[in-house]
Coordinates of C-alpha atoms and ligand atoms in Angstrom, one line a residue:
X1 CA -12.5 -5.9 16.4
X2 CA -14.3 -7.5 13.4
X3 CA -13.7 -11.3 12.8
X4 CA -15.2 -12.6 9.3
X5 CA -15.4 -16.0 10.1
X6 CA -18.5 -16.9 11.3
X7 CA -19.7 -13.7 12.1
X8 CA -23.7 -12.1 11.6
X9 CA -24.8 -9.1 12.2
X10 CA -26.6 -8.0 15.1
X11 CA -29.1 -6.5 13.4
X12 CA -29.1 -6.1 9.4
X13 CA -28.7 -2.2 8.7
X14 CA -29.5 -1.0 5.3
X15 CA -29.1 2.8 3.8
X16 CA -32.8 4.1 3.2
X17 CA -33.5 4.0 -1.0
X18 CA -33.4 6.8 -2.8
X19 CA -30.4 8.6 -0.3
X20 CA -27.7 9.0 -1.9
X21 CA -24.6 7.3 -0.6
X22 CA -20.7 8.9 -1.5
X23 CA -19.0 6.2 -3.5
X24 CA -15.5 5.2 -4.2
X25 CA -14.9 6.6 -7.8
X26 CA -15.2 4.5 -10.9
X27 CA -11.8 2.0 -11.3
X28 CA -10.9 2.6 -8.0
X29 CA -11.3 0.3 -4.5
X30 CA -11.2 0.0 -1.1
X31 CA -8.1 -2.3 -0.3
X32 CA -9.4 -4.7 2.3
X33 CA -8.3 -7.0 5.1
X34 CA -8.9 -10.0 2.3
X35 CA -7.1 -7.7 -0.3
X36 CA -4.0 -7.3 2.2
X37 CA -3.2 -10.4 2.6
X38 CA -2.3 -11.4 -1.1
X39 CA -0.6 -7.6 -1.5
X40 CA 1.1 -8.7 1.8
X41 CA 2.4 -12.3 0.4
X42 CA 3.5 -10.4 -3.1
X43 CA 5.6 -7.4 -1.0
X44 CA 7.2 -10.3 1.3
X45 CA 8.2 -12.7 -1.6
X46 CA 9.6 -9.7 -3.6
X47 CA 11.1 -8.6 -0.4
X48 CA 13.0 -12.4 -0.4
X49 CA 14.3 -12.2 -3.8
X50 CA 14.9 -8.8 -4.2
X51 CA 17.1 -8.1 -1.1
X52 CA 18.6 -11.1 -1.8
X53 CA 20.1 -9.6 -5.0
X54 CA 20.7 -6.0 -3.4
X55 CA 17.7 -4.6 -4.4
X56 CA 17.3 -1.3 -2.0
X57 CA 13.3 -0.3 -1.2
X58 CA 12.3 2.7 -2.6
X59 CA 8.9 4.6 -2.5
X60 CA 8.6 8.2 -4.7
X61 CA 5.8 10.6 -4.1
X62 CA 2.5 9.9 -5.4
X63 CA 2.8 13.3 -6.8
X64 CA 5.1 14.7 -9.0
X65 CA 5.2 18.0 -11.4
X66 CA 3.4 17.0 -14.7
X67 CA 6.6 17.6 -17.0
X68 CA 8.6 14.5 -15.1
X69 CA 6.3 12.2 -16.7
X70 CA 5.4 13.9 -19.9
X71 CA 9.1 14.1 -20.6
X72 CA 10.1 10.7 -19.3
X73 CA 6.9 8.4 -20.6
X74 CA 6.4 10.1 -23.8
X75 CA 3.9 13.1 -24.6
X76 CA 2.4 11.2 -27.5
X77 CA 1.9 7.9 -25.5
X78 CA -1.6 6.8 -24.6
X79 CA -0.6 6.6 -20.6
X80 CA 0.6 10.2 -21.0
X81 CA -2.2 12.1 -23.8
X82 CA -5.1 10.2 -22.2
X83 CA -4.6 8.5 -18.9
X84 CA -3.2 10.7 -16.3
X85 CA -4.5 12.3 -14.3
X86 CA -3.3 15.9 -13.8
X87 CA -4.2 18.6 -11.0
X88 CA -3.8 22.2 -11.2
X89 CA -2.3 23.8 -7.6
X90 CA -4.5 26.0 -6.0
X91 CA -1.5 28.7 -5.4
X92 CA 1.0 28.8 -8.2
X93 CA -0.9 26.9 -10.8
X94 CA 1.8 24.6 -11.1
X95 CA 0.6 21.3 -12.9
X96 CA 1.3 17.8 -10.8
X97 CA 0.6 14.5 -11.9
X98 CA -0.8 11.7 -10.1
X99 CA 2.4 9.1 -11.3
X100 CA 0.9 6.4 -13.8
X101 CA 4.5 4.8 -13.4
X102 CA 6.9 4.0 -11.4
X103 CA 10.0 4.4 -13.2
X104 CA 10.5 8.1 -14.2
X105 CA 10.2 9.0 -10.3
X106 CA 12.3 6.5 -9.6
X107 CA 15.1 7.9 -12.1
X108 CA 14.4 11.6 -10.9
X109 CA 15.5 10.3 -7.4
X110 CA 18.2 8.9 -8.8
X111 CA 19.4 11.6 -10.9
X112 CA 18.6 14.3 -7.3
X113 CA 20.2 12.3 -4.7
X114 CA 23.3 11.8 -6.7
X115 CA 23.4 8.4 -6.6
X116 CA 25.3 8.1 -9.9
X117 CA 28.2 8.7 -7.3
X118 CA 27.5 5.1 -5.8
X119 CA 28.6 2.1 -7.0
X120 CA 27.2 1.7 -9.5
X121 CA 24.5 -0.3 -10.8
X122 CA 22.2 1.0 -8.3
X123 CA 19.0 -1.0 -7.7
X124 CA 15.7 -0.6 -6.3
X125 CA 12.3 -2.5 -6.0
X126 CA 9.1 -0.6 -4.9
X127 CA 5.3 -0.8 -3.8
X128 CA 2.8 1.5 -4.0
X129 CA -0.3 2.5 -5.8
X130 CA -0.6 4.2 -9.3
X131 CA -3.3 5.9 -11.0
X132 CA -4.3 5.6 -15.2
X133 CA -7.6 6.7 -16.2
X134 CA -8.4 3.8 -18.0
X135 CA -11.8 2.2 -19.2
X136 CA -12.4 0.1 -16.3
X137 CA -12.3 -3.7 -16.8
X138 CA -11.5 -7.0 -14.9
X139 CA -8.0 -6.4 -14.0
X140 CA -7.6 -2.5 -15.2
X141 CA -8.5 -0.6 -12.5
X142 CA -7.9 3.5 -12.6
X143 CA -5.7 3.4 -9.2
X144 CA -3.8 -0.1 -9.2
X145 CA -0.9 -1.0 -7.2
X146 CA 2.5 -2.3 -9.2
X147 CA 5.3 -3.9 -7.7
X148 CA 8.6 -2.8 -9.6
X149 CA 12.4 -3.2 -9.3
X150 CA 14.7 -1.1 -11.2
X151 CA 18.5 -1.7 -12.0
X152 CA 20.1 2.2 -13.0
X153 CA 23.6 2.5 -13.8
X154 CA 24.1 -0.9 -16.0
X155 CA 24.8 -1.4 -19.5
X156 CA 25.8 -5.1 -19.6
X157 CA 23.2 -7.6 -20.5
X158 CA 23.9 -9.6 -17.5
X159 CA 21.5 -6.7 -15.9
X160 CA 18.5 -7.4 -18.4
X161 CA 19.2 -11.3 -17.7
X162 CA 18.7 -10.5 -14.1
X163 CA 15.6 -8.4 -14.2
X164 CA 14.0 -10.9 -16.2
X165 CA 15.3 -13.7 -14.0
X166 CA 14.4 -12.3 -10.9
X167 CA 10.8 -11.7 -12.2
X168 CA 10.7 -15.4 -13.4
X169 CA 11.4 -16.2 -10.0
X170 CA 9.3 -14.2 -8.2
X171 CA 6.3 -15.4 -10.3
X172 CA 7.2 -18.7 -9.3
X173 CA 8.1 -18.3 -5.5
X174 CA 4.3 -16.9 -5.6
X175 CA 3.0 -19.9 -7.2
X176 CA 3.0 -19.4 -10.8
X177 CA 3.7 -22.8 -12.5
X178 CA 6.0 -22.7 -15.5
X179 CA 3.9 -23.9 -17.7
X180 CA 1.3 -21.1 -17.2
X181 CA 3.2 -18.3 -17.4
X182 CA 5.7 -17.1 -20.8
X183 CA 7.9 -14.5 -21.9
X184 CA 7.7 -12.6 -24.5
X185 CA 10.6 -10.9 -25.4
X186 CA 11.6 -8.2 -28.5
X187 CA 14.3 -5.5 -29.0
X188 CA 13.2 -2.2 -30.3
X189 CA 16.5 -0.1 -31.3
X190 CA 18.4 2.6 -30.1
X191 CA 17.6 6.4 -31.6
X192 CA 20.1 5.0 -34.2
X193 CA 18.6 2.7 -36.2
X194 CA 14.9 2.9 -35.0
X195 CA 14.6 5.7 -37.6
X196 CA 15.1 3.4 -40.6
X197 CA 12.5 1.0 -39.1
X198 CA 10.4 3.8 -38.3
X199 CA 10.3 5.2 -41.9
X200 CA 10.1 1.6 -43.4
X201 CA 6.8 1.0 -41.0
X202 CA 5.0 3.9 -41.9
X203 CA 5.8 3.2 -45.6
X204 CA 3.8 0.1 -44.7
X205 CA 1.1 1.7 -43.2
X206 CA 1.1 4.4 -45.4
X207 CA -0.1 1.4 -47.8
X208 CA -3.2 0.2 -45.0
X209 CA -4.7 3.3 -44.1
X210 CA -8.3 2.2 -44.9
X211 CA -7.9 -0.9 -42.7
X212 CA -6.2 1.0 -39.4
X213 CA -8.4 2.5 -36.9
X214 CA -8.3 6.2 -36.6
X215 CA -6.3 5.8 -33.8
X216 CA -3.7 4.4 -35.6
X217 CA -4.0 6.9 -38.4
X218 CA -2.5 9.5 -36.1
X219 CA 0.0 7.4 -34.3
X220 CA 2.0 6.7 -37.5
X221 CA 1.9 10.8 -38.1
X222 CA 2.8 11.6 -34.4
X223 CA 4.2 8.3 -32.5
X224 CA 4.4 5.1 -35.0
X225 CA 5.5 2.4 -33.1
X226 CA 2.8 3.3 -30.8
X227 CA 0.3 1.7 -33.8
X228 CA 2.2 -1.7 -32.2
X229 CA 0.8 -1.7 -29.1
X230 CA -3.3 -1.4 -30.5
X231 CA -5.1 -3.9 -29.7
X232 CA -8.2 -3.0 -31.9
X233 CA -8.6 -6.0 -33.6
X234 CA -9.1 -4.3 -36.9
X235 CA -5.7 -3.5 -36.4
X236 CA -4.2 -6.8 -35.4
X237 CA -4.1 -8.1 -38.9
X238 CA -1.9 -5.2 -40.4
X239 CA -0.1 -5.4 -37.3
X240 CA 1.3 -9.0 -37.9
X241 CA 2.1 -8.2 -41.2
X242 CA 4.3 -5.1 -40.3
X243 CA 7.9 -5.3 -40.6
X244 CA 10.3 -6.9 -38.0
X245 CA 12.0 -4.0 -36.1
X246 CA 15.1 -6.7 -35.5
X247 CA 15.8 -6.8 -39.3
X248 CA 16.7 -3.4 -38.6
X249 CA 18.9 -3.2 -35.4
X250 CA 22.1 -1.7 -35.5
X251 CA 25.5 -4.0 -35.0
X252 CA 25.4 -3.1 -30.8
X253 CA 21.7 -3.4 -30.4
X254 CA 21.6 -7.2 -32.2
X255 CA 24.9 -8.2 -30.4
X256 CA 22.9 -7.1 -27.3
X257 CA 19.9 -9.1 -28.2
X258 CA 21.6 -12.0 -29.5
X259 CA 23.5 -12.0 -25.8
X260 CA 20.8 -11.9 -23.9
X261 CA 19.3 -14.5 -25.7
X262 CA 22.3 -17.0 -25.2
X263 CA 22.2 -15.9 -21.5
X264 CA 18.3 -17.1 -21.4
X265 CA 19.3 -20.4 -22.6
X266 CA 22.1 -20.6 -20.4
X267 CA 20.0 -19.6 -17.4
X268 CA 17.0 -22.4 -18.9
X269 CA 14.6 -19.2 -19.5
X270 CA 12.3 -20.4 -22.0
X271 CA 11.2 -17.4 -24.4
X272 CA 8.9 -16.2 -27.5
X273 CA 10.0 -14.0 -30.1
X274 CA 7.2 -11.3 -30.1
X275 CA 8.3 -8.9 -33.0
X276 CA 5.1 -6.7 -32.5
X277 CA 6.1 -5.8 -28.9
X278 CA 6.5 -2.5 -28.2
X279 CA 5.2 -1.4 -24.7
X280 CA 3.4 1.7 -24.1
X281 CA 6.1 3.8 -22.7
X282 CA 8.4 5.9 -24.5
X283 CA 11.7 5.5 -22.5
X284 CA 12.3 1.7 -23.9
X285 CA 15.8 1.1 -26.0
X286 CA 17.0 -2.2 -27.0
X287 CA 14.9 -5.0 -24.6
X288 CA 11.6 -5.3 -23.8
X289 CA 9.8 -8.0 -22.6
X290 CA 6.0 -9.5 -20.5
X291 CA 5.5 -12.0 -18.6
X292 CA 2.1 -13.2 -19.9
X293 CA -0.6 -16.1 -18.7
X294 CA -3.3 -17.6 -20.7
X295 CA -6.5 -18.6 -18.7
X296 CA -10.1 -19.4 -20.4
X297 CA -10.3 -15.3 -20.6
X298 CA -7.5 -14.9 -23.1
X299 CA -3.9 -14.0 -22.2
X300 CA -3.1 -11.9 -19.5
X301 CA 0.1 -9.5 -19.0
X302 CA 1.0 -9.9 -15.4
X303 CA 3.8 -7.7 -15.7
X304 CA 6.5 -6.6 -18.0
X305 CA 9.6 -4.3 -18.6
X306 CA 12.8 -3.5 -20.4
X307 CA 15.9 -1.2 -21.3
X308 CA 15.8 2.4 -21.1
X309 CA 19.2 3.6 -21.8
X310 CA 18.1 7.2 -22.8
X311 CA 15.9 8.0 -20.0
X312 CA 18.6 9.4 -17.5
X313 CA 19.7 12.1 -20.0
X314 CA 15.8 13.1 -21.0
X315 CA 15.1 13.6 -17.2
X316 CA 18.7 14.8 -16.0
X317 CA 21.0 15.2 -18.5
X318 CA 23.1 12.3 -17.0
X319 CA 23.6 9.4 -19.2
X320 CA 23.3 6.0 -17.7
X321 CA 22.0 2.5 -19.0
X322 CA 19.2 1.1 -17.1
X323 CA 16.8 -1.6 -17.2
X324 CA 13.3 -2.6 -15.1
X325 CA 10.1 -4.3 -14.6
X326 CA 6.9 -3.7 -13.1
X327 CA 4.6 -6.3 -12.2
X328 CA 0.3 -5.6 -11.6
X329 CA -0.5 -6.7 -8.0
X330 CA -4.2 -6.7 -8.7
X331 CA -3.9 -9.1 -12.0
X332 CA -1.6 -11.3 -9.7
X333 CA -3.5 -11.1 -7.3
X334 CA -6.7 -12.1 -9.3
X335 CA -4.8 -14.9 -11.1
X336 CA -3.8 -16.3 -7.0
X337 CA -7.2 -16.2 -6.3
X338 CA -8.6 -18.2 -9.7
X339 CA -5.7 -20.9 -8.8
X340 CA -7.2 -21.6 -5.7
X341 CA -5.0 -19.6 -3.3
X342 CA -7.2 -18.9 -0.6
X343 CA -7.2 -16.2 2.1
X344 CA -7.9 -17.2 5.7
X345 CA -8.3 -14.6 8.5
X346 CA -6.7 -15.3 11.5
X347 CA -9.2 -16.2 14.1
X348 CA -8.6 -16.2 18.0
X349 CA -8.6 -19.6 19.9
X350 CA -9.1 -17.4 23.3
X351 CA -12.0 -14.6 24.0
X352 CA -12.3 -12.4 26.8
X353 CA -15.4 -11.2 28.3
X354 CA -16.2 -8.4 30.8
X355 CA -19.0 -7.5 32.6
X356 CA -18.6 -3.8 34.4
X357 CA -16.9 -0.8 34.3
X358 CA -13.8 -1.8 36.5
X359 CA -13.5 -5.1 34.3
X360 CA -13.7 -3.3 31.3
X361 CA -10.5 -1.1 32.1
X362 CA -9.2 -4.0 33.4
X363 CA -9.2 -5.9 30.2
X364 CA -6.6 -3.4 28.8
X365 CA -4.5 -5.0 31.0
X366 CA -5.1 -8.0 30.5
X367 CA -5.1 -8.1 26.3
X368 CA -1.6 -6.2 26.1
X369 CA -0.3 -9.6 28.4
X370 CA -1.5 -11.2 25.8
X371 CA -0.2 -9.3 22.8
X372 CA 3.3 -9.9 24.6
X373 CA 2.8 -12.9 24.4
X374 CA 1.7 -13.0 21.1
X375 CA -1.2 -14.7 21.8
X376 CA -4.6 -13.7 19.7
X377 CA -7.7 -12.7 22.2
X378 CA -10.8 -11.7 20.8
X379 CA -12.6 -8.9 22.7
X380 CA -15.5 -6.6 22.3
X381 CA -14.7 -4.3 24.6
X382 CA -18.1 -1.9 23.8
X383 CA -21.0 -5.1 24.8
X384 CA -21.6 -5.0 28.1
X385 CA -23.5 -8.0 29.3
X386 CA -22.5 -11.5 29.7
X387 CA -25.0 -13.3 27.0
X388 CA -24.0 -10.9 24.1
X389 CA -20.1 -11.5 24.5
X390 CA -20.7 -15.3 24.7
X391 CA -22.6 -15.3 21.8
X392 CA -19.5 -13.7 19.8
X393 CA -17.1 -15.9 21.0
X394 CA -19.6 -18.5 20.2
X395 CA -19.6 -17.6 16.9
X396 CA -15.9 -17.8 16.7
X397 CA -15.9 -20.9 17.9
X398 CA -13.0 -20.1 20.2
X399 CA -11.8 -22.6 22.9
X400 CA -11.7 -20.9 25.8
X401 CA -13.3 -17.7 27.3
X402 CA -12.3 -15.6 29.9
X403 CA -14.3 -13.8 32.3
X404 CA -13.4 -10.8 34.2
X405 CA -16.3 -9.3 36.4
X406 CA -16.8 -7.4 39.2
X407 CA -15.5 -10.0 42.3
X408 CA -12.7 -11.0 40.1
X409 CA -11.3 -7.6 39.9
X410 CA -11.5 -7.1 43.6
X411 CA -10.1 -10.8 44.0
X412 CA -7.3 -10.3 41.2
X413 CA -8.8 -13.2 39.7
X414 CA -10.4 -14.4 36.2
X415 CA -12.8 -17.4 34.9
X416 CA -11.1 -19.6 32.3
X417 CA -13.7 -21.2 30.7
X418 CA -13.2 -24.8 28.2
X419 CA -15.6 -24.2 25.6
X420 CA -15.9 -28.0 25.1
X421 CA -16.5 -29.4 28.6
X422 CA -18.3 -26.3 30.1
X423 CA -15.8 -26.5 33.3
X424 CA -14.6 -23.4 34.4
X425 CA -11.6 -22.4 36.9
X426 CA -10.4 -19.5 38.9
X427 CA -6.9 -18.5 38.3
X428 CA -5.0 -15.2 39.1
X429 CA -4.0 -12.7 37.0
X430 CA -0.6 -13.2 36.7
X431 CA -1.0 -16.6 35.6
X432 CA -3.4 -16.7 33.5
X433 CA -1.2 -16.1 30.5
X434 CA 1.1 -19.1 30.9
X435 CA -2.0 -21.3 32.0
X436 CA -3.8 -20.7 28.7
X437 CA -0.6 -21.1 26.4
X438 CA -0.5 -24.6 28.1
X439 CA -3.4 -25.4 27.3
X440 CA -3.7 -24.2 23.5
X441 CA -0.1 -26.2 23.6
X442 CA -2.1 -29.3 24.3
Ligands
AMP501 P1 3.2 -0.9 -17.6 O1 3.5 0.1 -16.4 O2 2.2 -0.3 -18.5 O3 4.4 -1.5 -18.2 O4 2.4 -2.1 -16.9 C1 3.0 -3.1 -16.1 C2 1.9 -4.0 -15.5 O5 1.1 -3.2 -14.7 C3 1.0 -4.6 -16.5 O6 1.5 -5.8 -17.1 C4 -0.3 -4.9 -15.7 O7 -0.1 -6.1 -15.0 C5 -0.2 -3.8 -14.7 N1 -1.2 -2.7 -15.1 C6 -1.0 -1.7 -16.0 N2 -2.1 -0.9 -16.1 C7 -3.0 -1.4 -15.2 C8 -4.3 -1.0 -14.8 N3 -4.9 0.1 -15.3 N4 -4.9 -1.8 -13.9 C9 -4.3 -2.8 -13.3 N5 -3.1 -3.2 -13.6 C10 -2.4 -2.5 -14.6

């Protein structure tokens, strides 16, 4: 077992210079015991709100065919045409996709188990890494982990109010003030009146194209409200001066807007109209929205969402209304961290030492008491002699040691040790459990 608190090495081991070493690729980590316990506190608080609100848990295949994604996110979207990551399979050549997102597996699920024949809506929340090959920076990694809860089968605007409520509340229960975080919210259309807005923003571009980055210059060919979502800062300036996409919403999409708006209000969900949001995914209609945070480093996009009414029929040929949001557990996780929220390993209070073969079998024994009884004991089962063990539990700074040795297994008997007075007792196995819960009582 390896304890960080207080813990040195034995003996500092280094890898010789110039051998070289595999490494975890580029944008991608280790998730560690200190990394577990914010994803842990994340999963259990959306676990609280979620299930509260009939949210079912739901986790889709890392891998799916290529084509799920392509059709569902959008072939001419950055995520799609330059982050993921595709393999070839070795036998039929078929091409599979390492899922950049959660919510076109989630829909094929969906759509292939049927569950249109539920009550409808039907809604899930998930967990689980995904994978963009992205230009690695603080808080874009290539394999990141999203938390995400999706709401299939709903049309009504009450089901974009409680998306984005839910996430306002899970940002909160986690420890996110109000006054840090904001919503930005937009509406992009419907594939009935985006077209007008689409041909009045390239006519606007059309007008810029010495000031837009060549990026942009083949977005407004081949995906123009993708030239929304730069953020080249050459860009930025044309961008604000673009036209609003809700000057051009058709009667049903700005009597949705307009109702989810009132139902903000009503639920005291302060919000900023952001008419250059897009999002990068093709599948949004109507809503979208972000949940941002401004630190010293700029403003940060802990998470966002939206409506995509069109995405069942794309995938499945089913229509049904739907509406999500996925949050980034690392840039939540970084933000916890910054506000002070610390992680603290769980130390034991108890260790137990053994000297000898017969003890050492013996301490199996004795540790799954213990773990019964829920009780923590620090071991290392491997040392064999006294002085090395103490010095661990030492180190620990635990209470109270035991120790098992020869005589004591033929006597059925073990030390208890008090770390603070140095006085030390025999008592028999089978009481040694309740003795030391009495005494970490006291
Ligand atoms: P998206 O799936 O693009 O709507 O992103 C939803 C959220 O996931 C963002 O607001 C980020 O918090 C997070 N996210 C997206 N891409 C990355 C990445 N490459 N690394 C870390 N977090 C990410």
């Amino acid at each position: 077992m390896v304890y960080k608190k207080g813990i040195k090495k034995d003996k500092k081991l280094s890898i010789k210079k110039g051998k070289k070493t595999v490494q975890t690729l580029r944008g991608m980590k280790d998730v560690l015991a200190k990394d577990w316990f914010y994803y842990d506190l994340i999963l259990n608080n959306a676990k609280k709100i979620f299930e509260f609100y009939n949210f079912q848990r739901i986790e889709t295949p890392i891998l799916e065919k290529a084509e799920l994604f392509e059709k569902g996110v959008g072939e001419k979207t950055d995520v799609i045409e330059k982050e993921m990551y595709i393999l070839k399979a070795k036998e039929n050549k078929e091409l599979l996709a390492l899922r950049p997102e959660g919510t076109a597996s989630i829909v094929r699920s969906y759509i292939e188990k049927g569950m249109f024949n539920l009550t409808q809506p039907v809604k899930f929340y998930y967990f689980g890494p995904f994978f963009r090959h992205e230009k690695p920076q603080a808080g874009r990694y290539r394999q990141f982990y999203q938390l995400g809860a999706e709401m299939i089968g709903g049309g009504d605007v009450v089901a974009d109010a409680e998306i984005i409520l839910l996430s306002k509340l899970f940002l909160e229960n986690l420890g996110f003030s109000k006054k840090n975080i904001f919503l930005l919210i937009n509406s992009i259309g419907c594939p009935n009146c985006r077209p007008l807005y689409i041909k009045e923003l390239k006519k606007y571009y059309k007008k810029l194209d010495k000031q837009i980055c060549s990026d942009c210059r083949r977005r407004i060919k081949e995906n123009p409200l993708r030239v929304l979502d730069c953020k080249n800062e050459k860009c930025s300036l044309v961008k604000q001066g673009a036209p609003p996409i809700l000057d051009y919403l058709c009667p049903e999409c700005r009597d949705h807007f307009k109702a989810l708006l009132e139902l903000l209000d009503y639920l005291n969900i302060p919000y900023i109209l952001d008419k250059t949001l897009v999002r990068g995914l093709d599948y949004y209609t109507k809503t979208v929205f972000e949940f941002c945070l401004e630190n010293e480093t700029g403003r940060i996009s802990l998470g966002g969402g939206g409506r995509y009414d069109e995405l069942t029929e794309t995938i499945g040929g089913i229509k049904k209304p739907a509406v999500g949001v996925a949050f980034g557990v690392e840039r939540l996780m970084q933000e916890m961290v910054r506000q002070g929220k610390k992680f603290k390993p769980t130390v034991p209070k108890v260790f137990l030492v053994q000297i000898g073969e017969a003890a050492q079998k013996m301490s199996f024994k004795i540790l799954e008491q213990f773990r019964k009884e829920k009780i923590l004991l620090g071991e290392n089962l491997g040392k064999e002699n006294l002085k090395s063990q103490l010095k661990i539990a030492d180190r620990l700074g635990v209470k109270y040691v035991l120790i098992l040795g020869q005589q004591e297994v033929l006597d059925g008997m073990i030390i208890l040790k008090d770390m603070n007075s140095g006085l030390q007792e025999l008592i028999p196995w089978e009481k040694i459990v309740s003795e030391v819960k009495k005494r970490l009582k006291n």
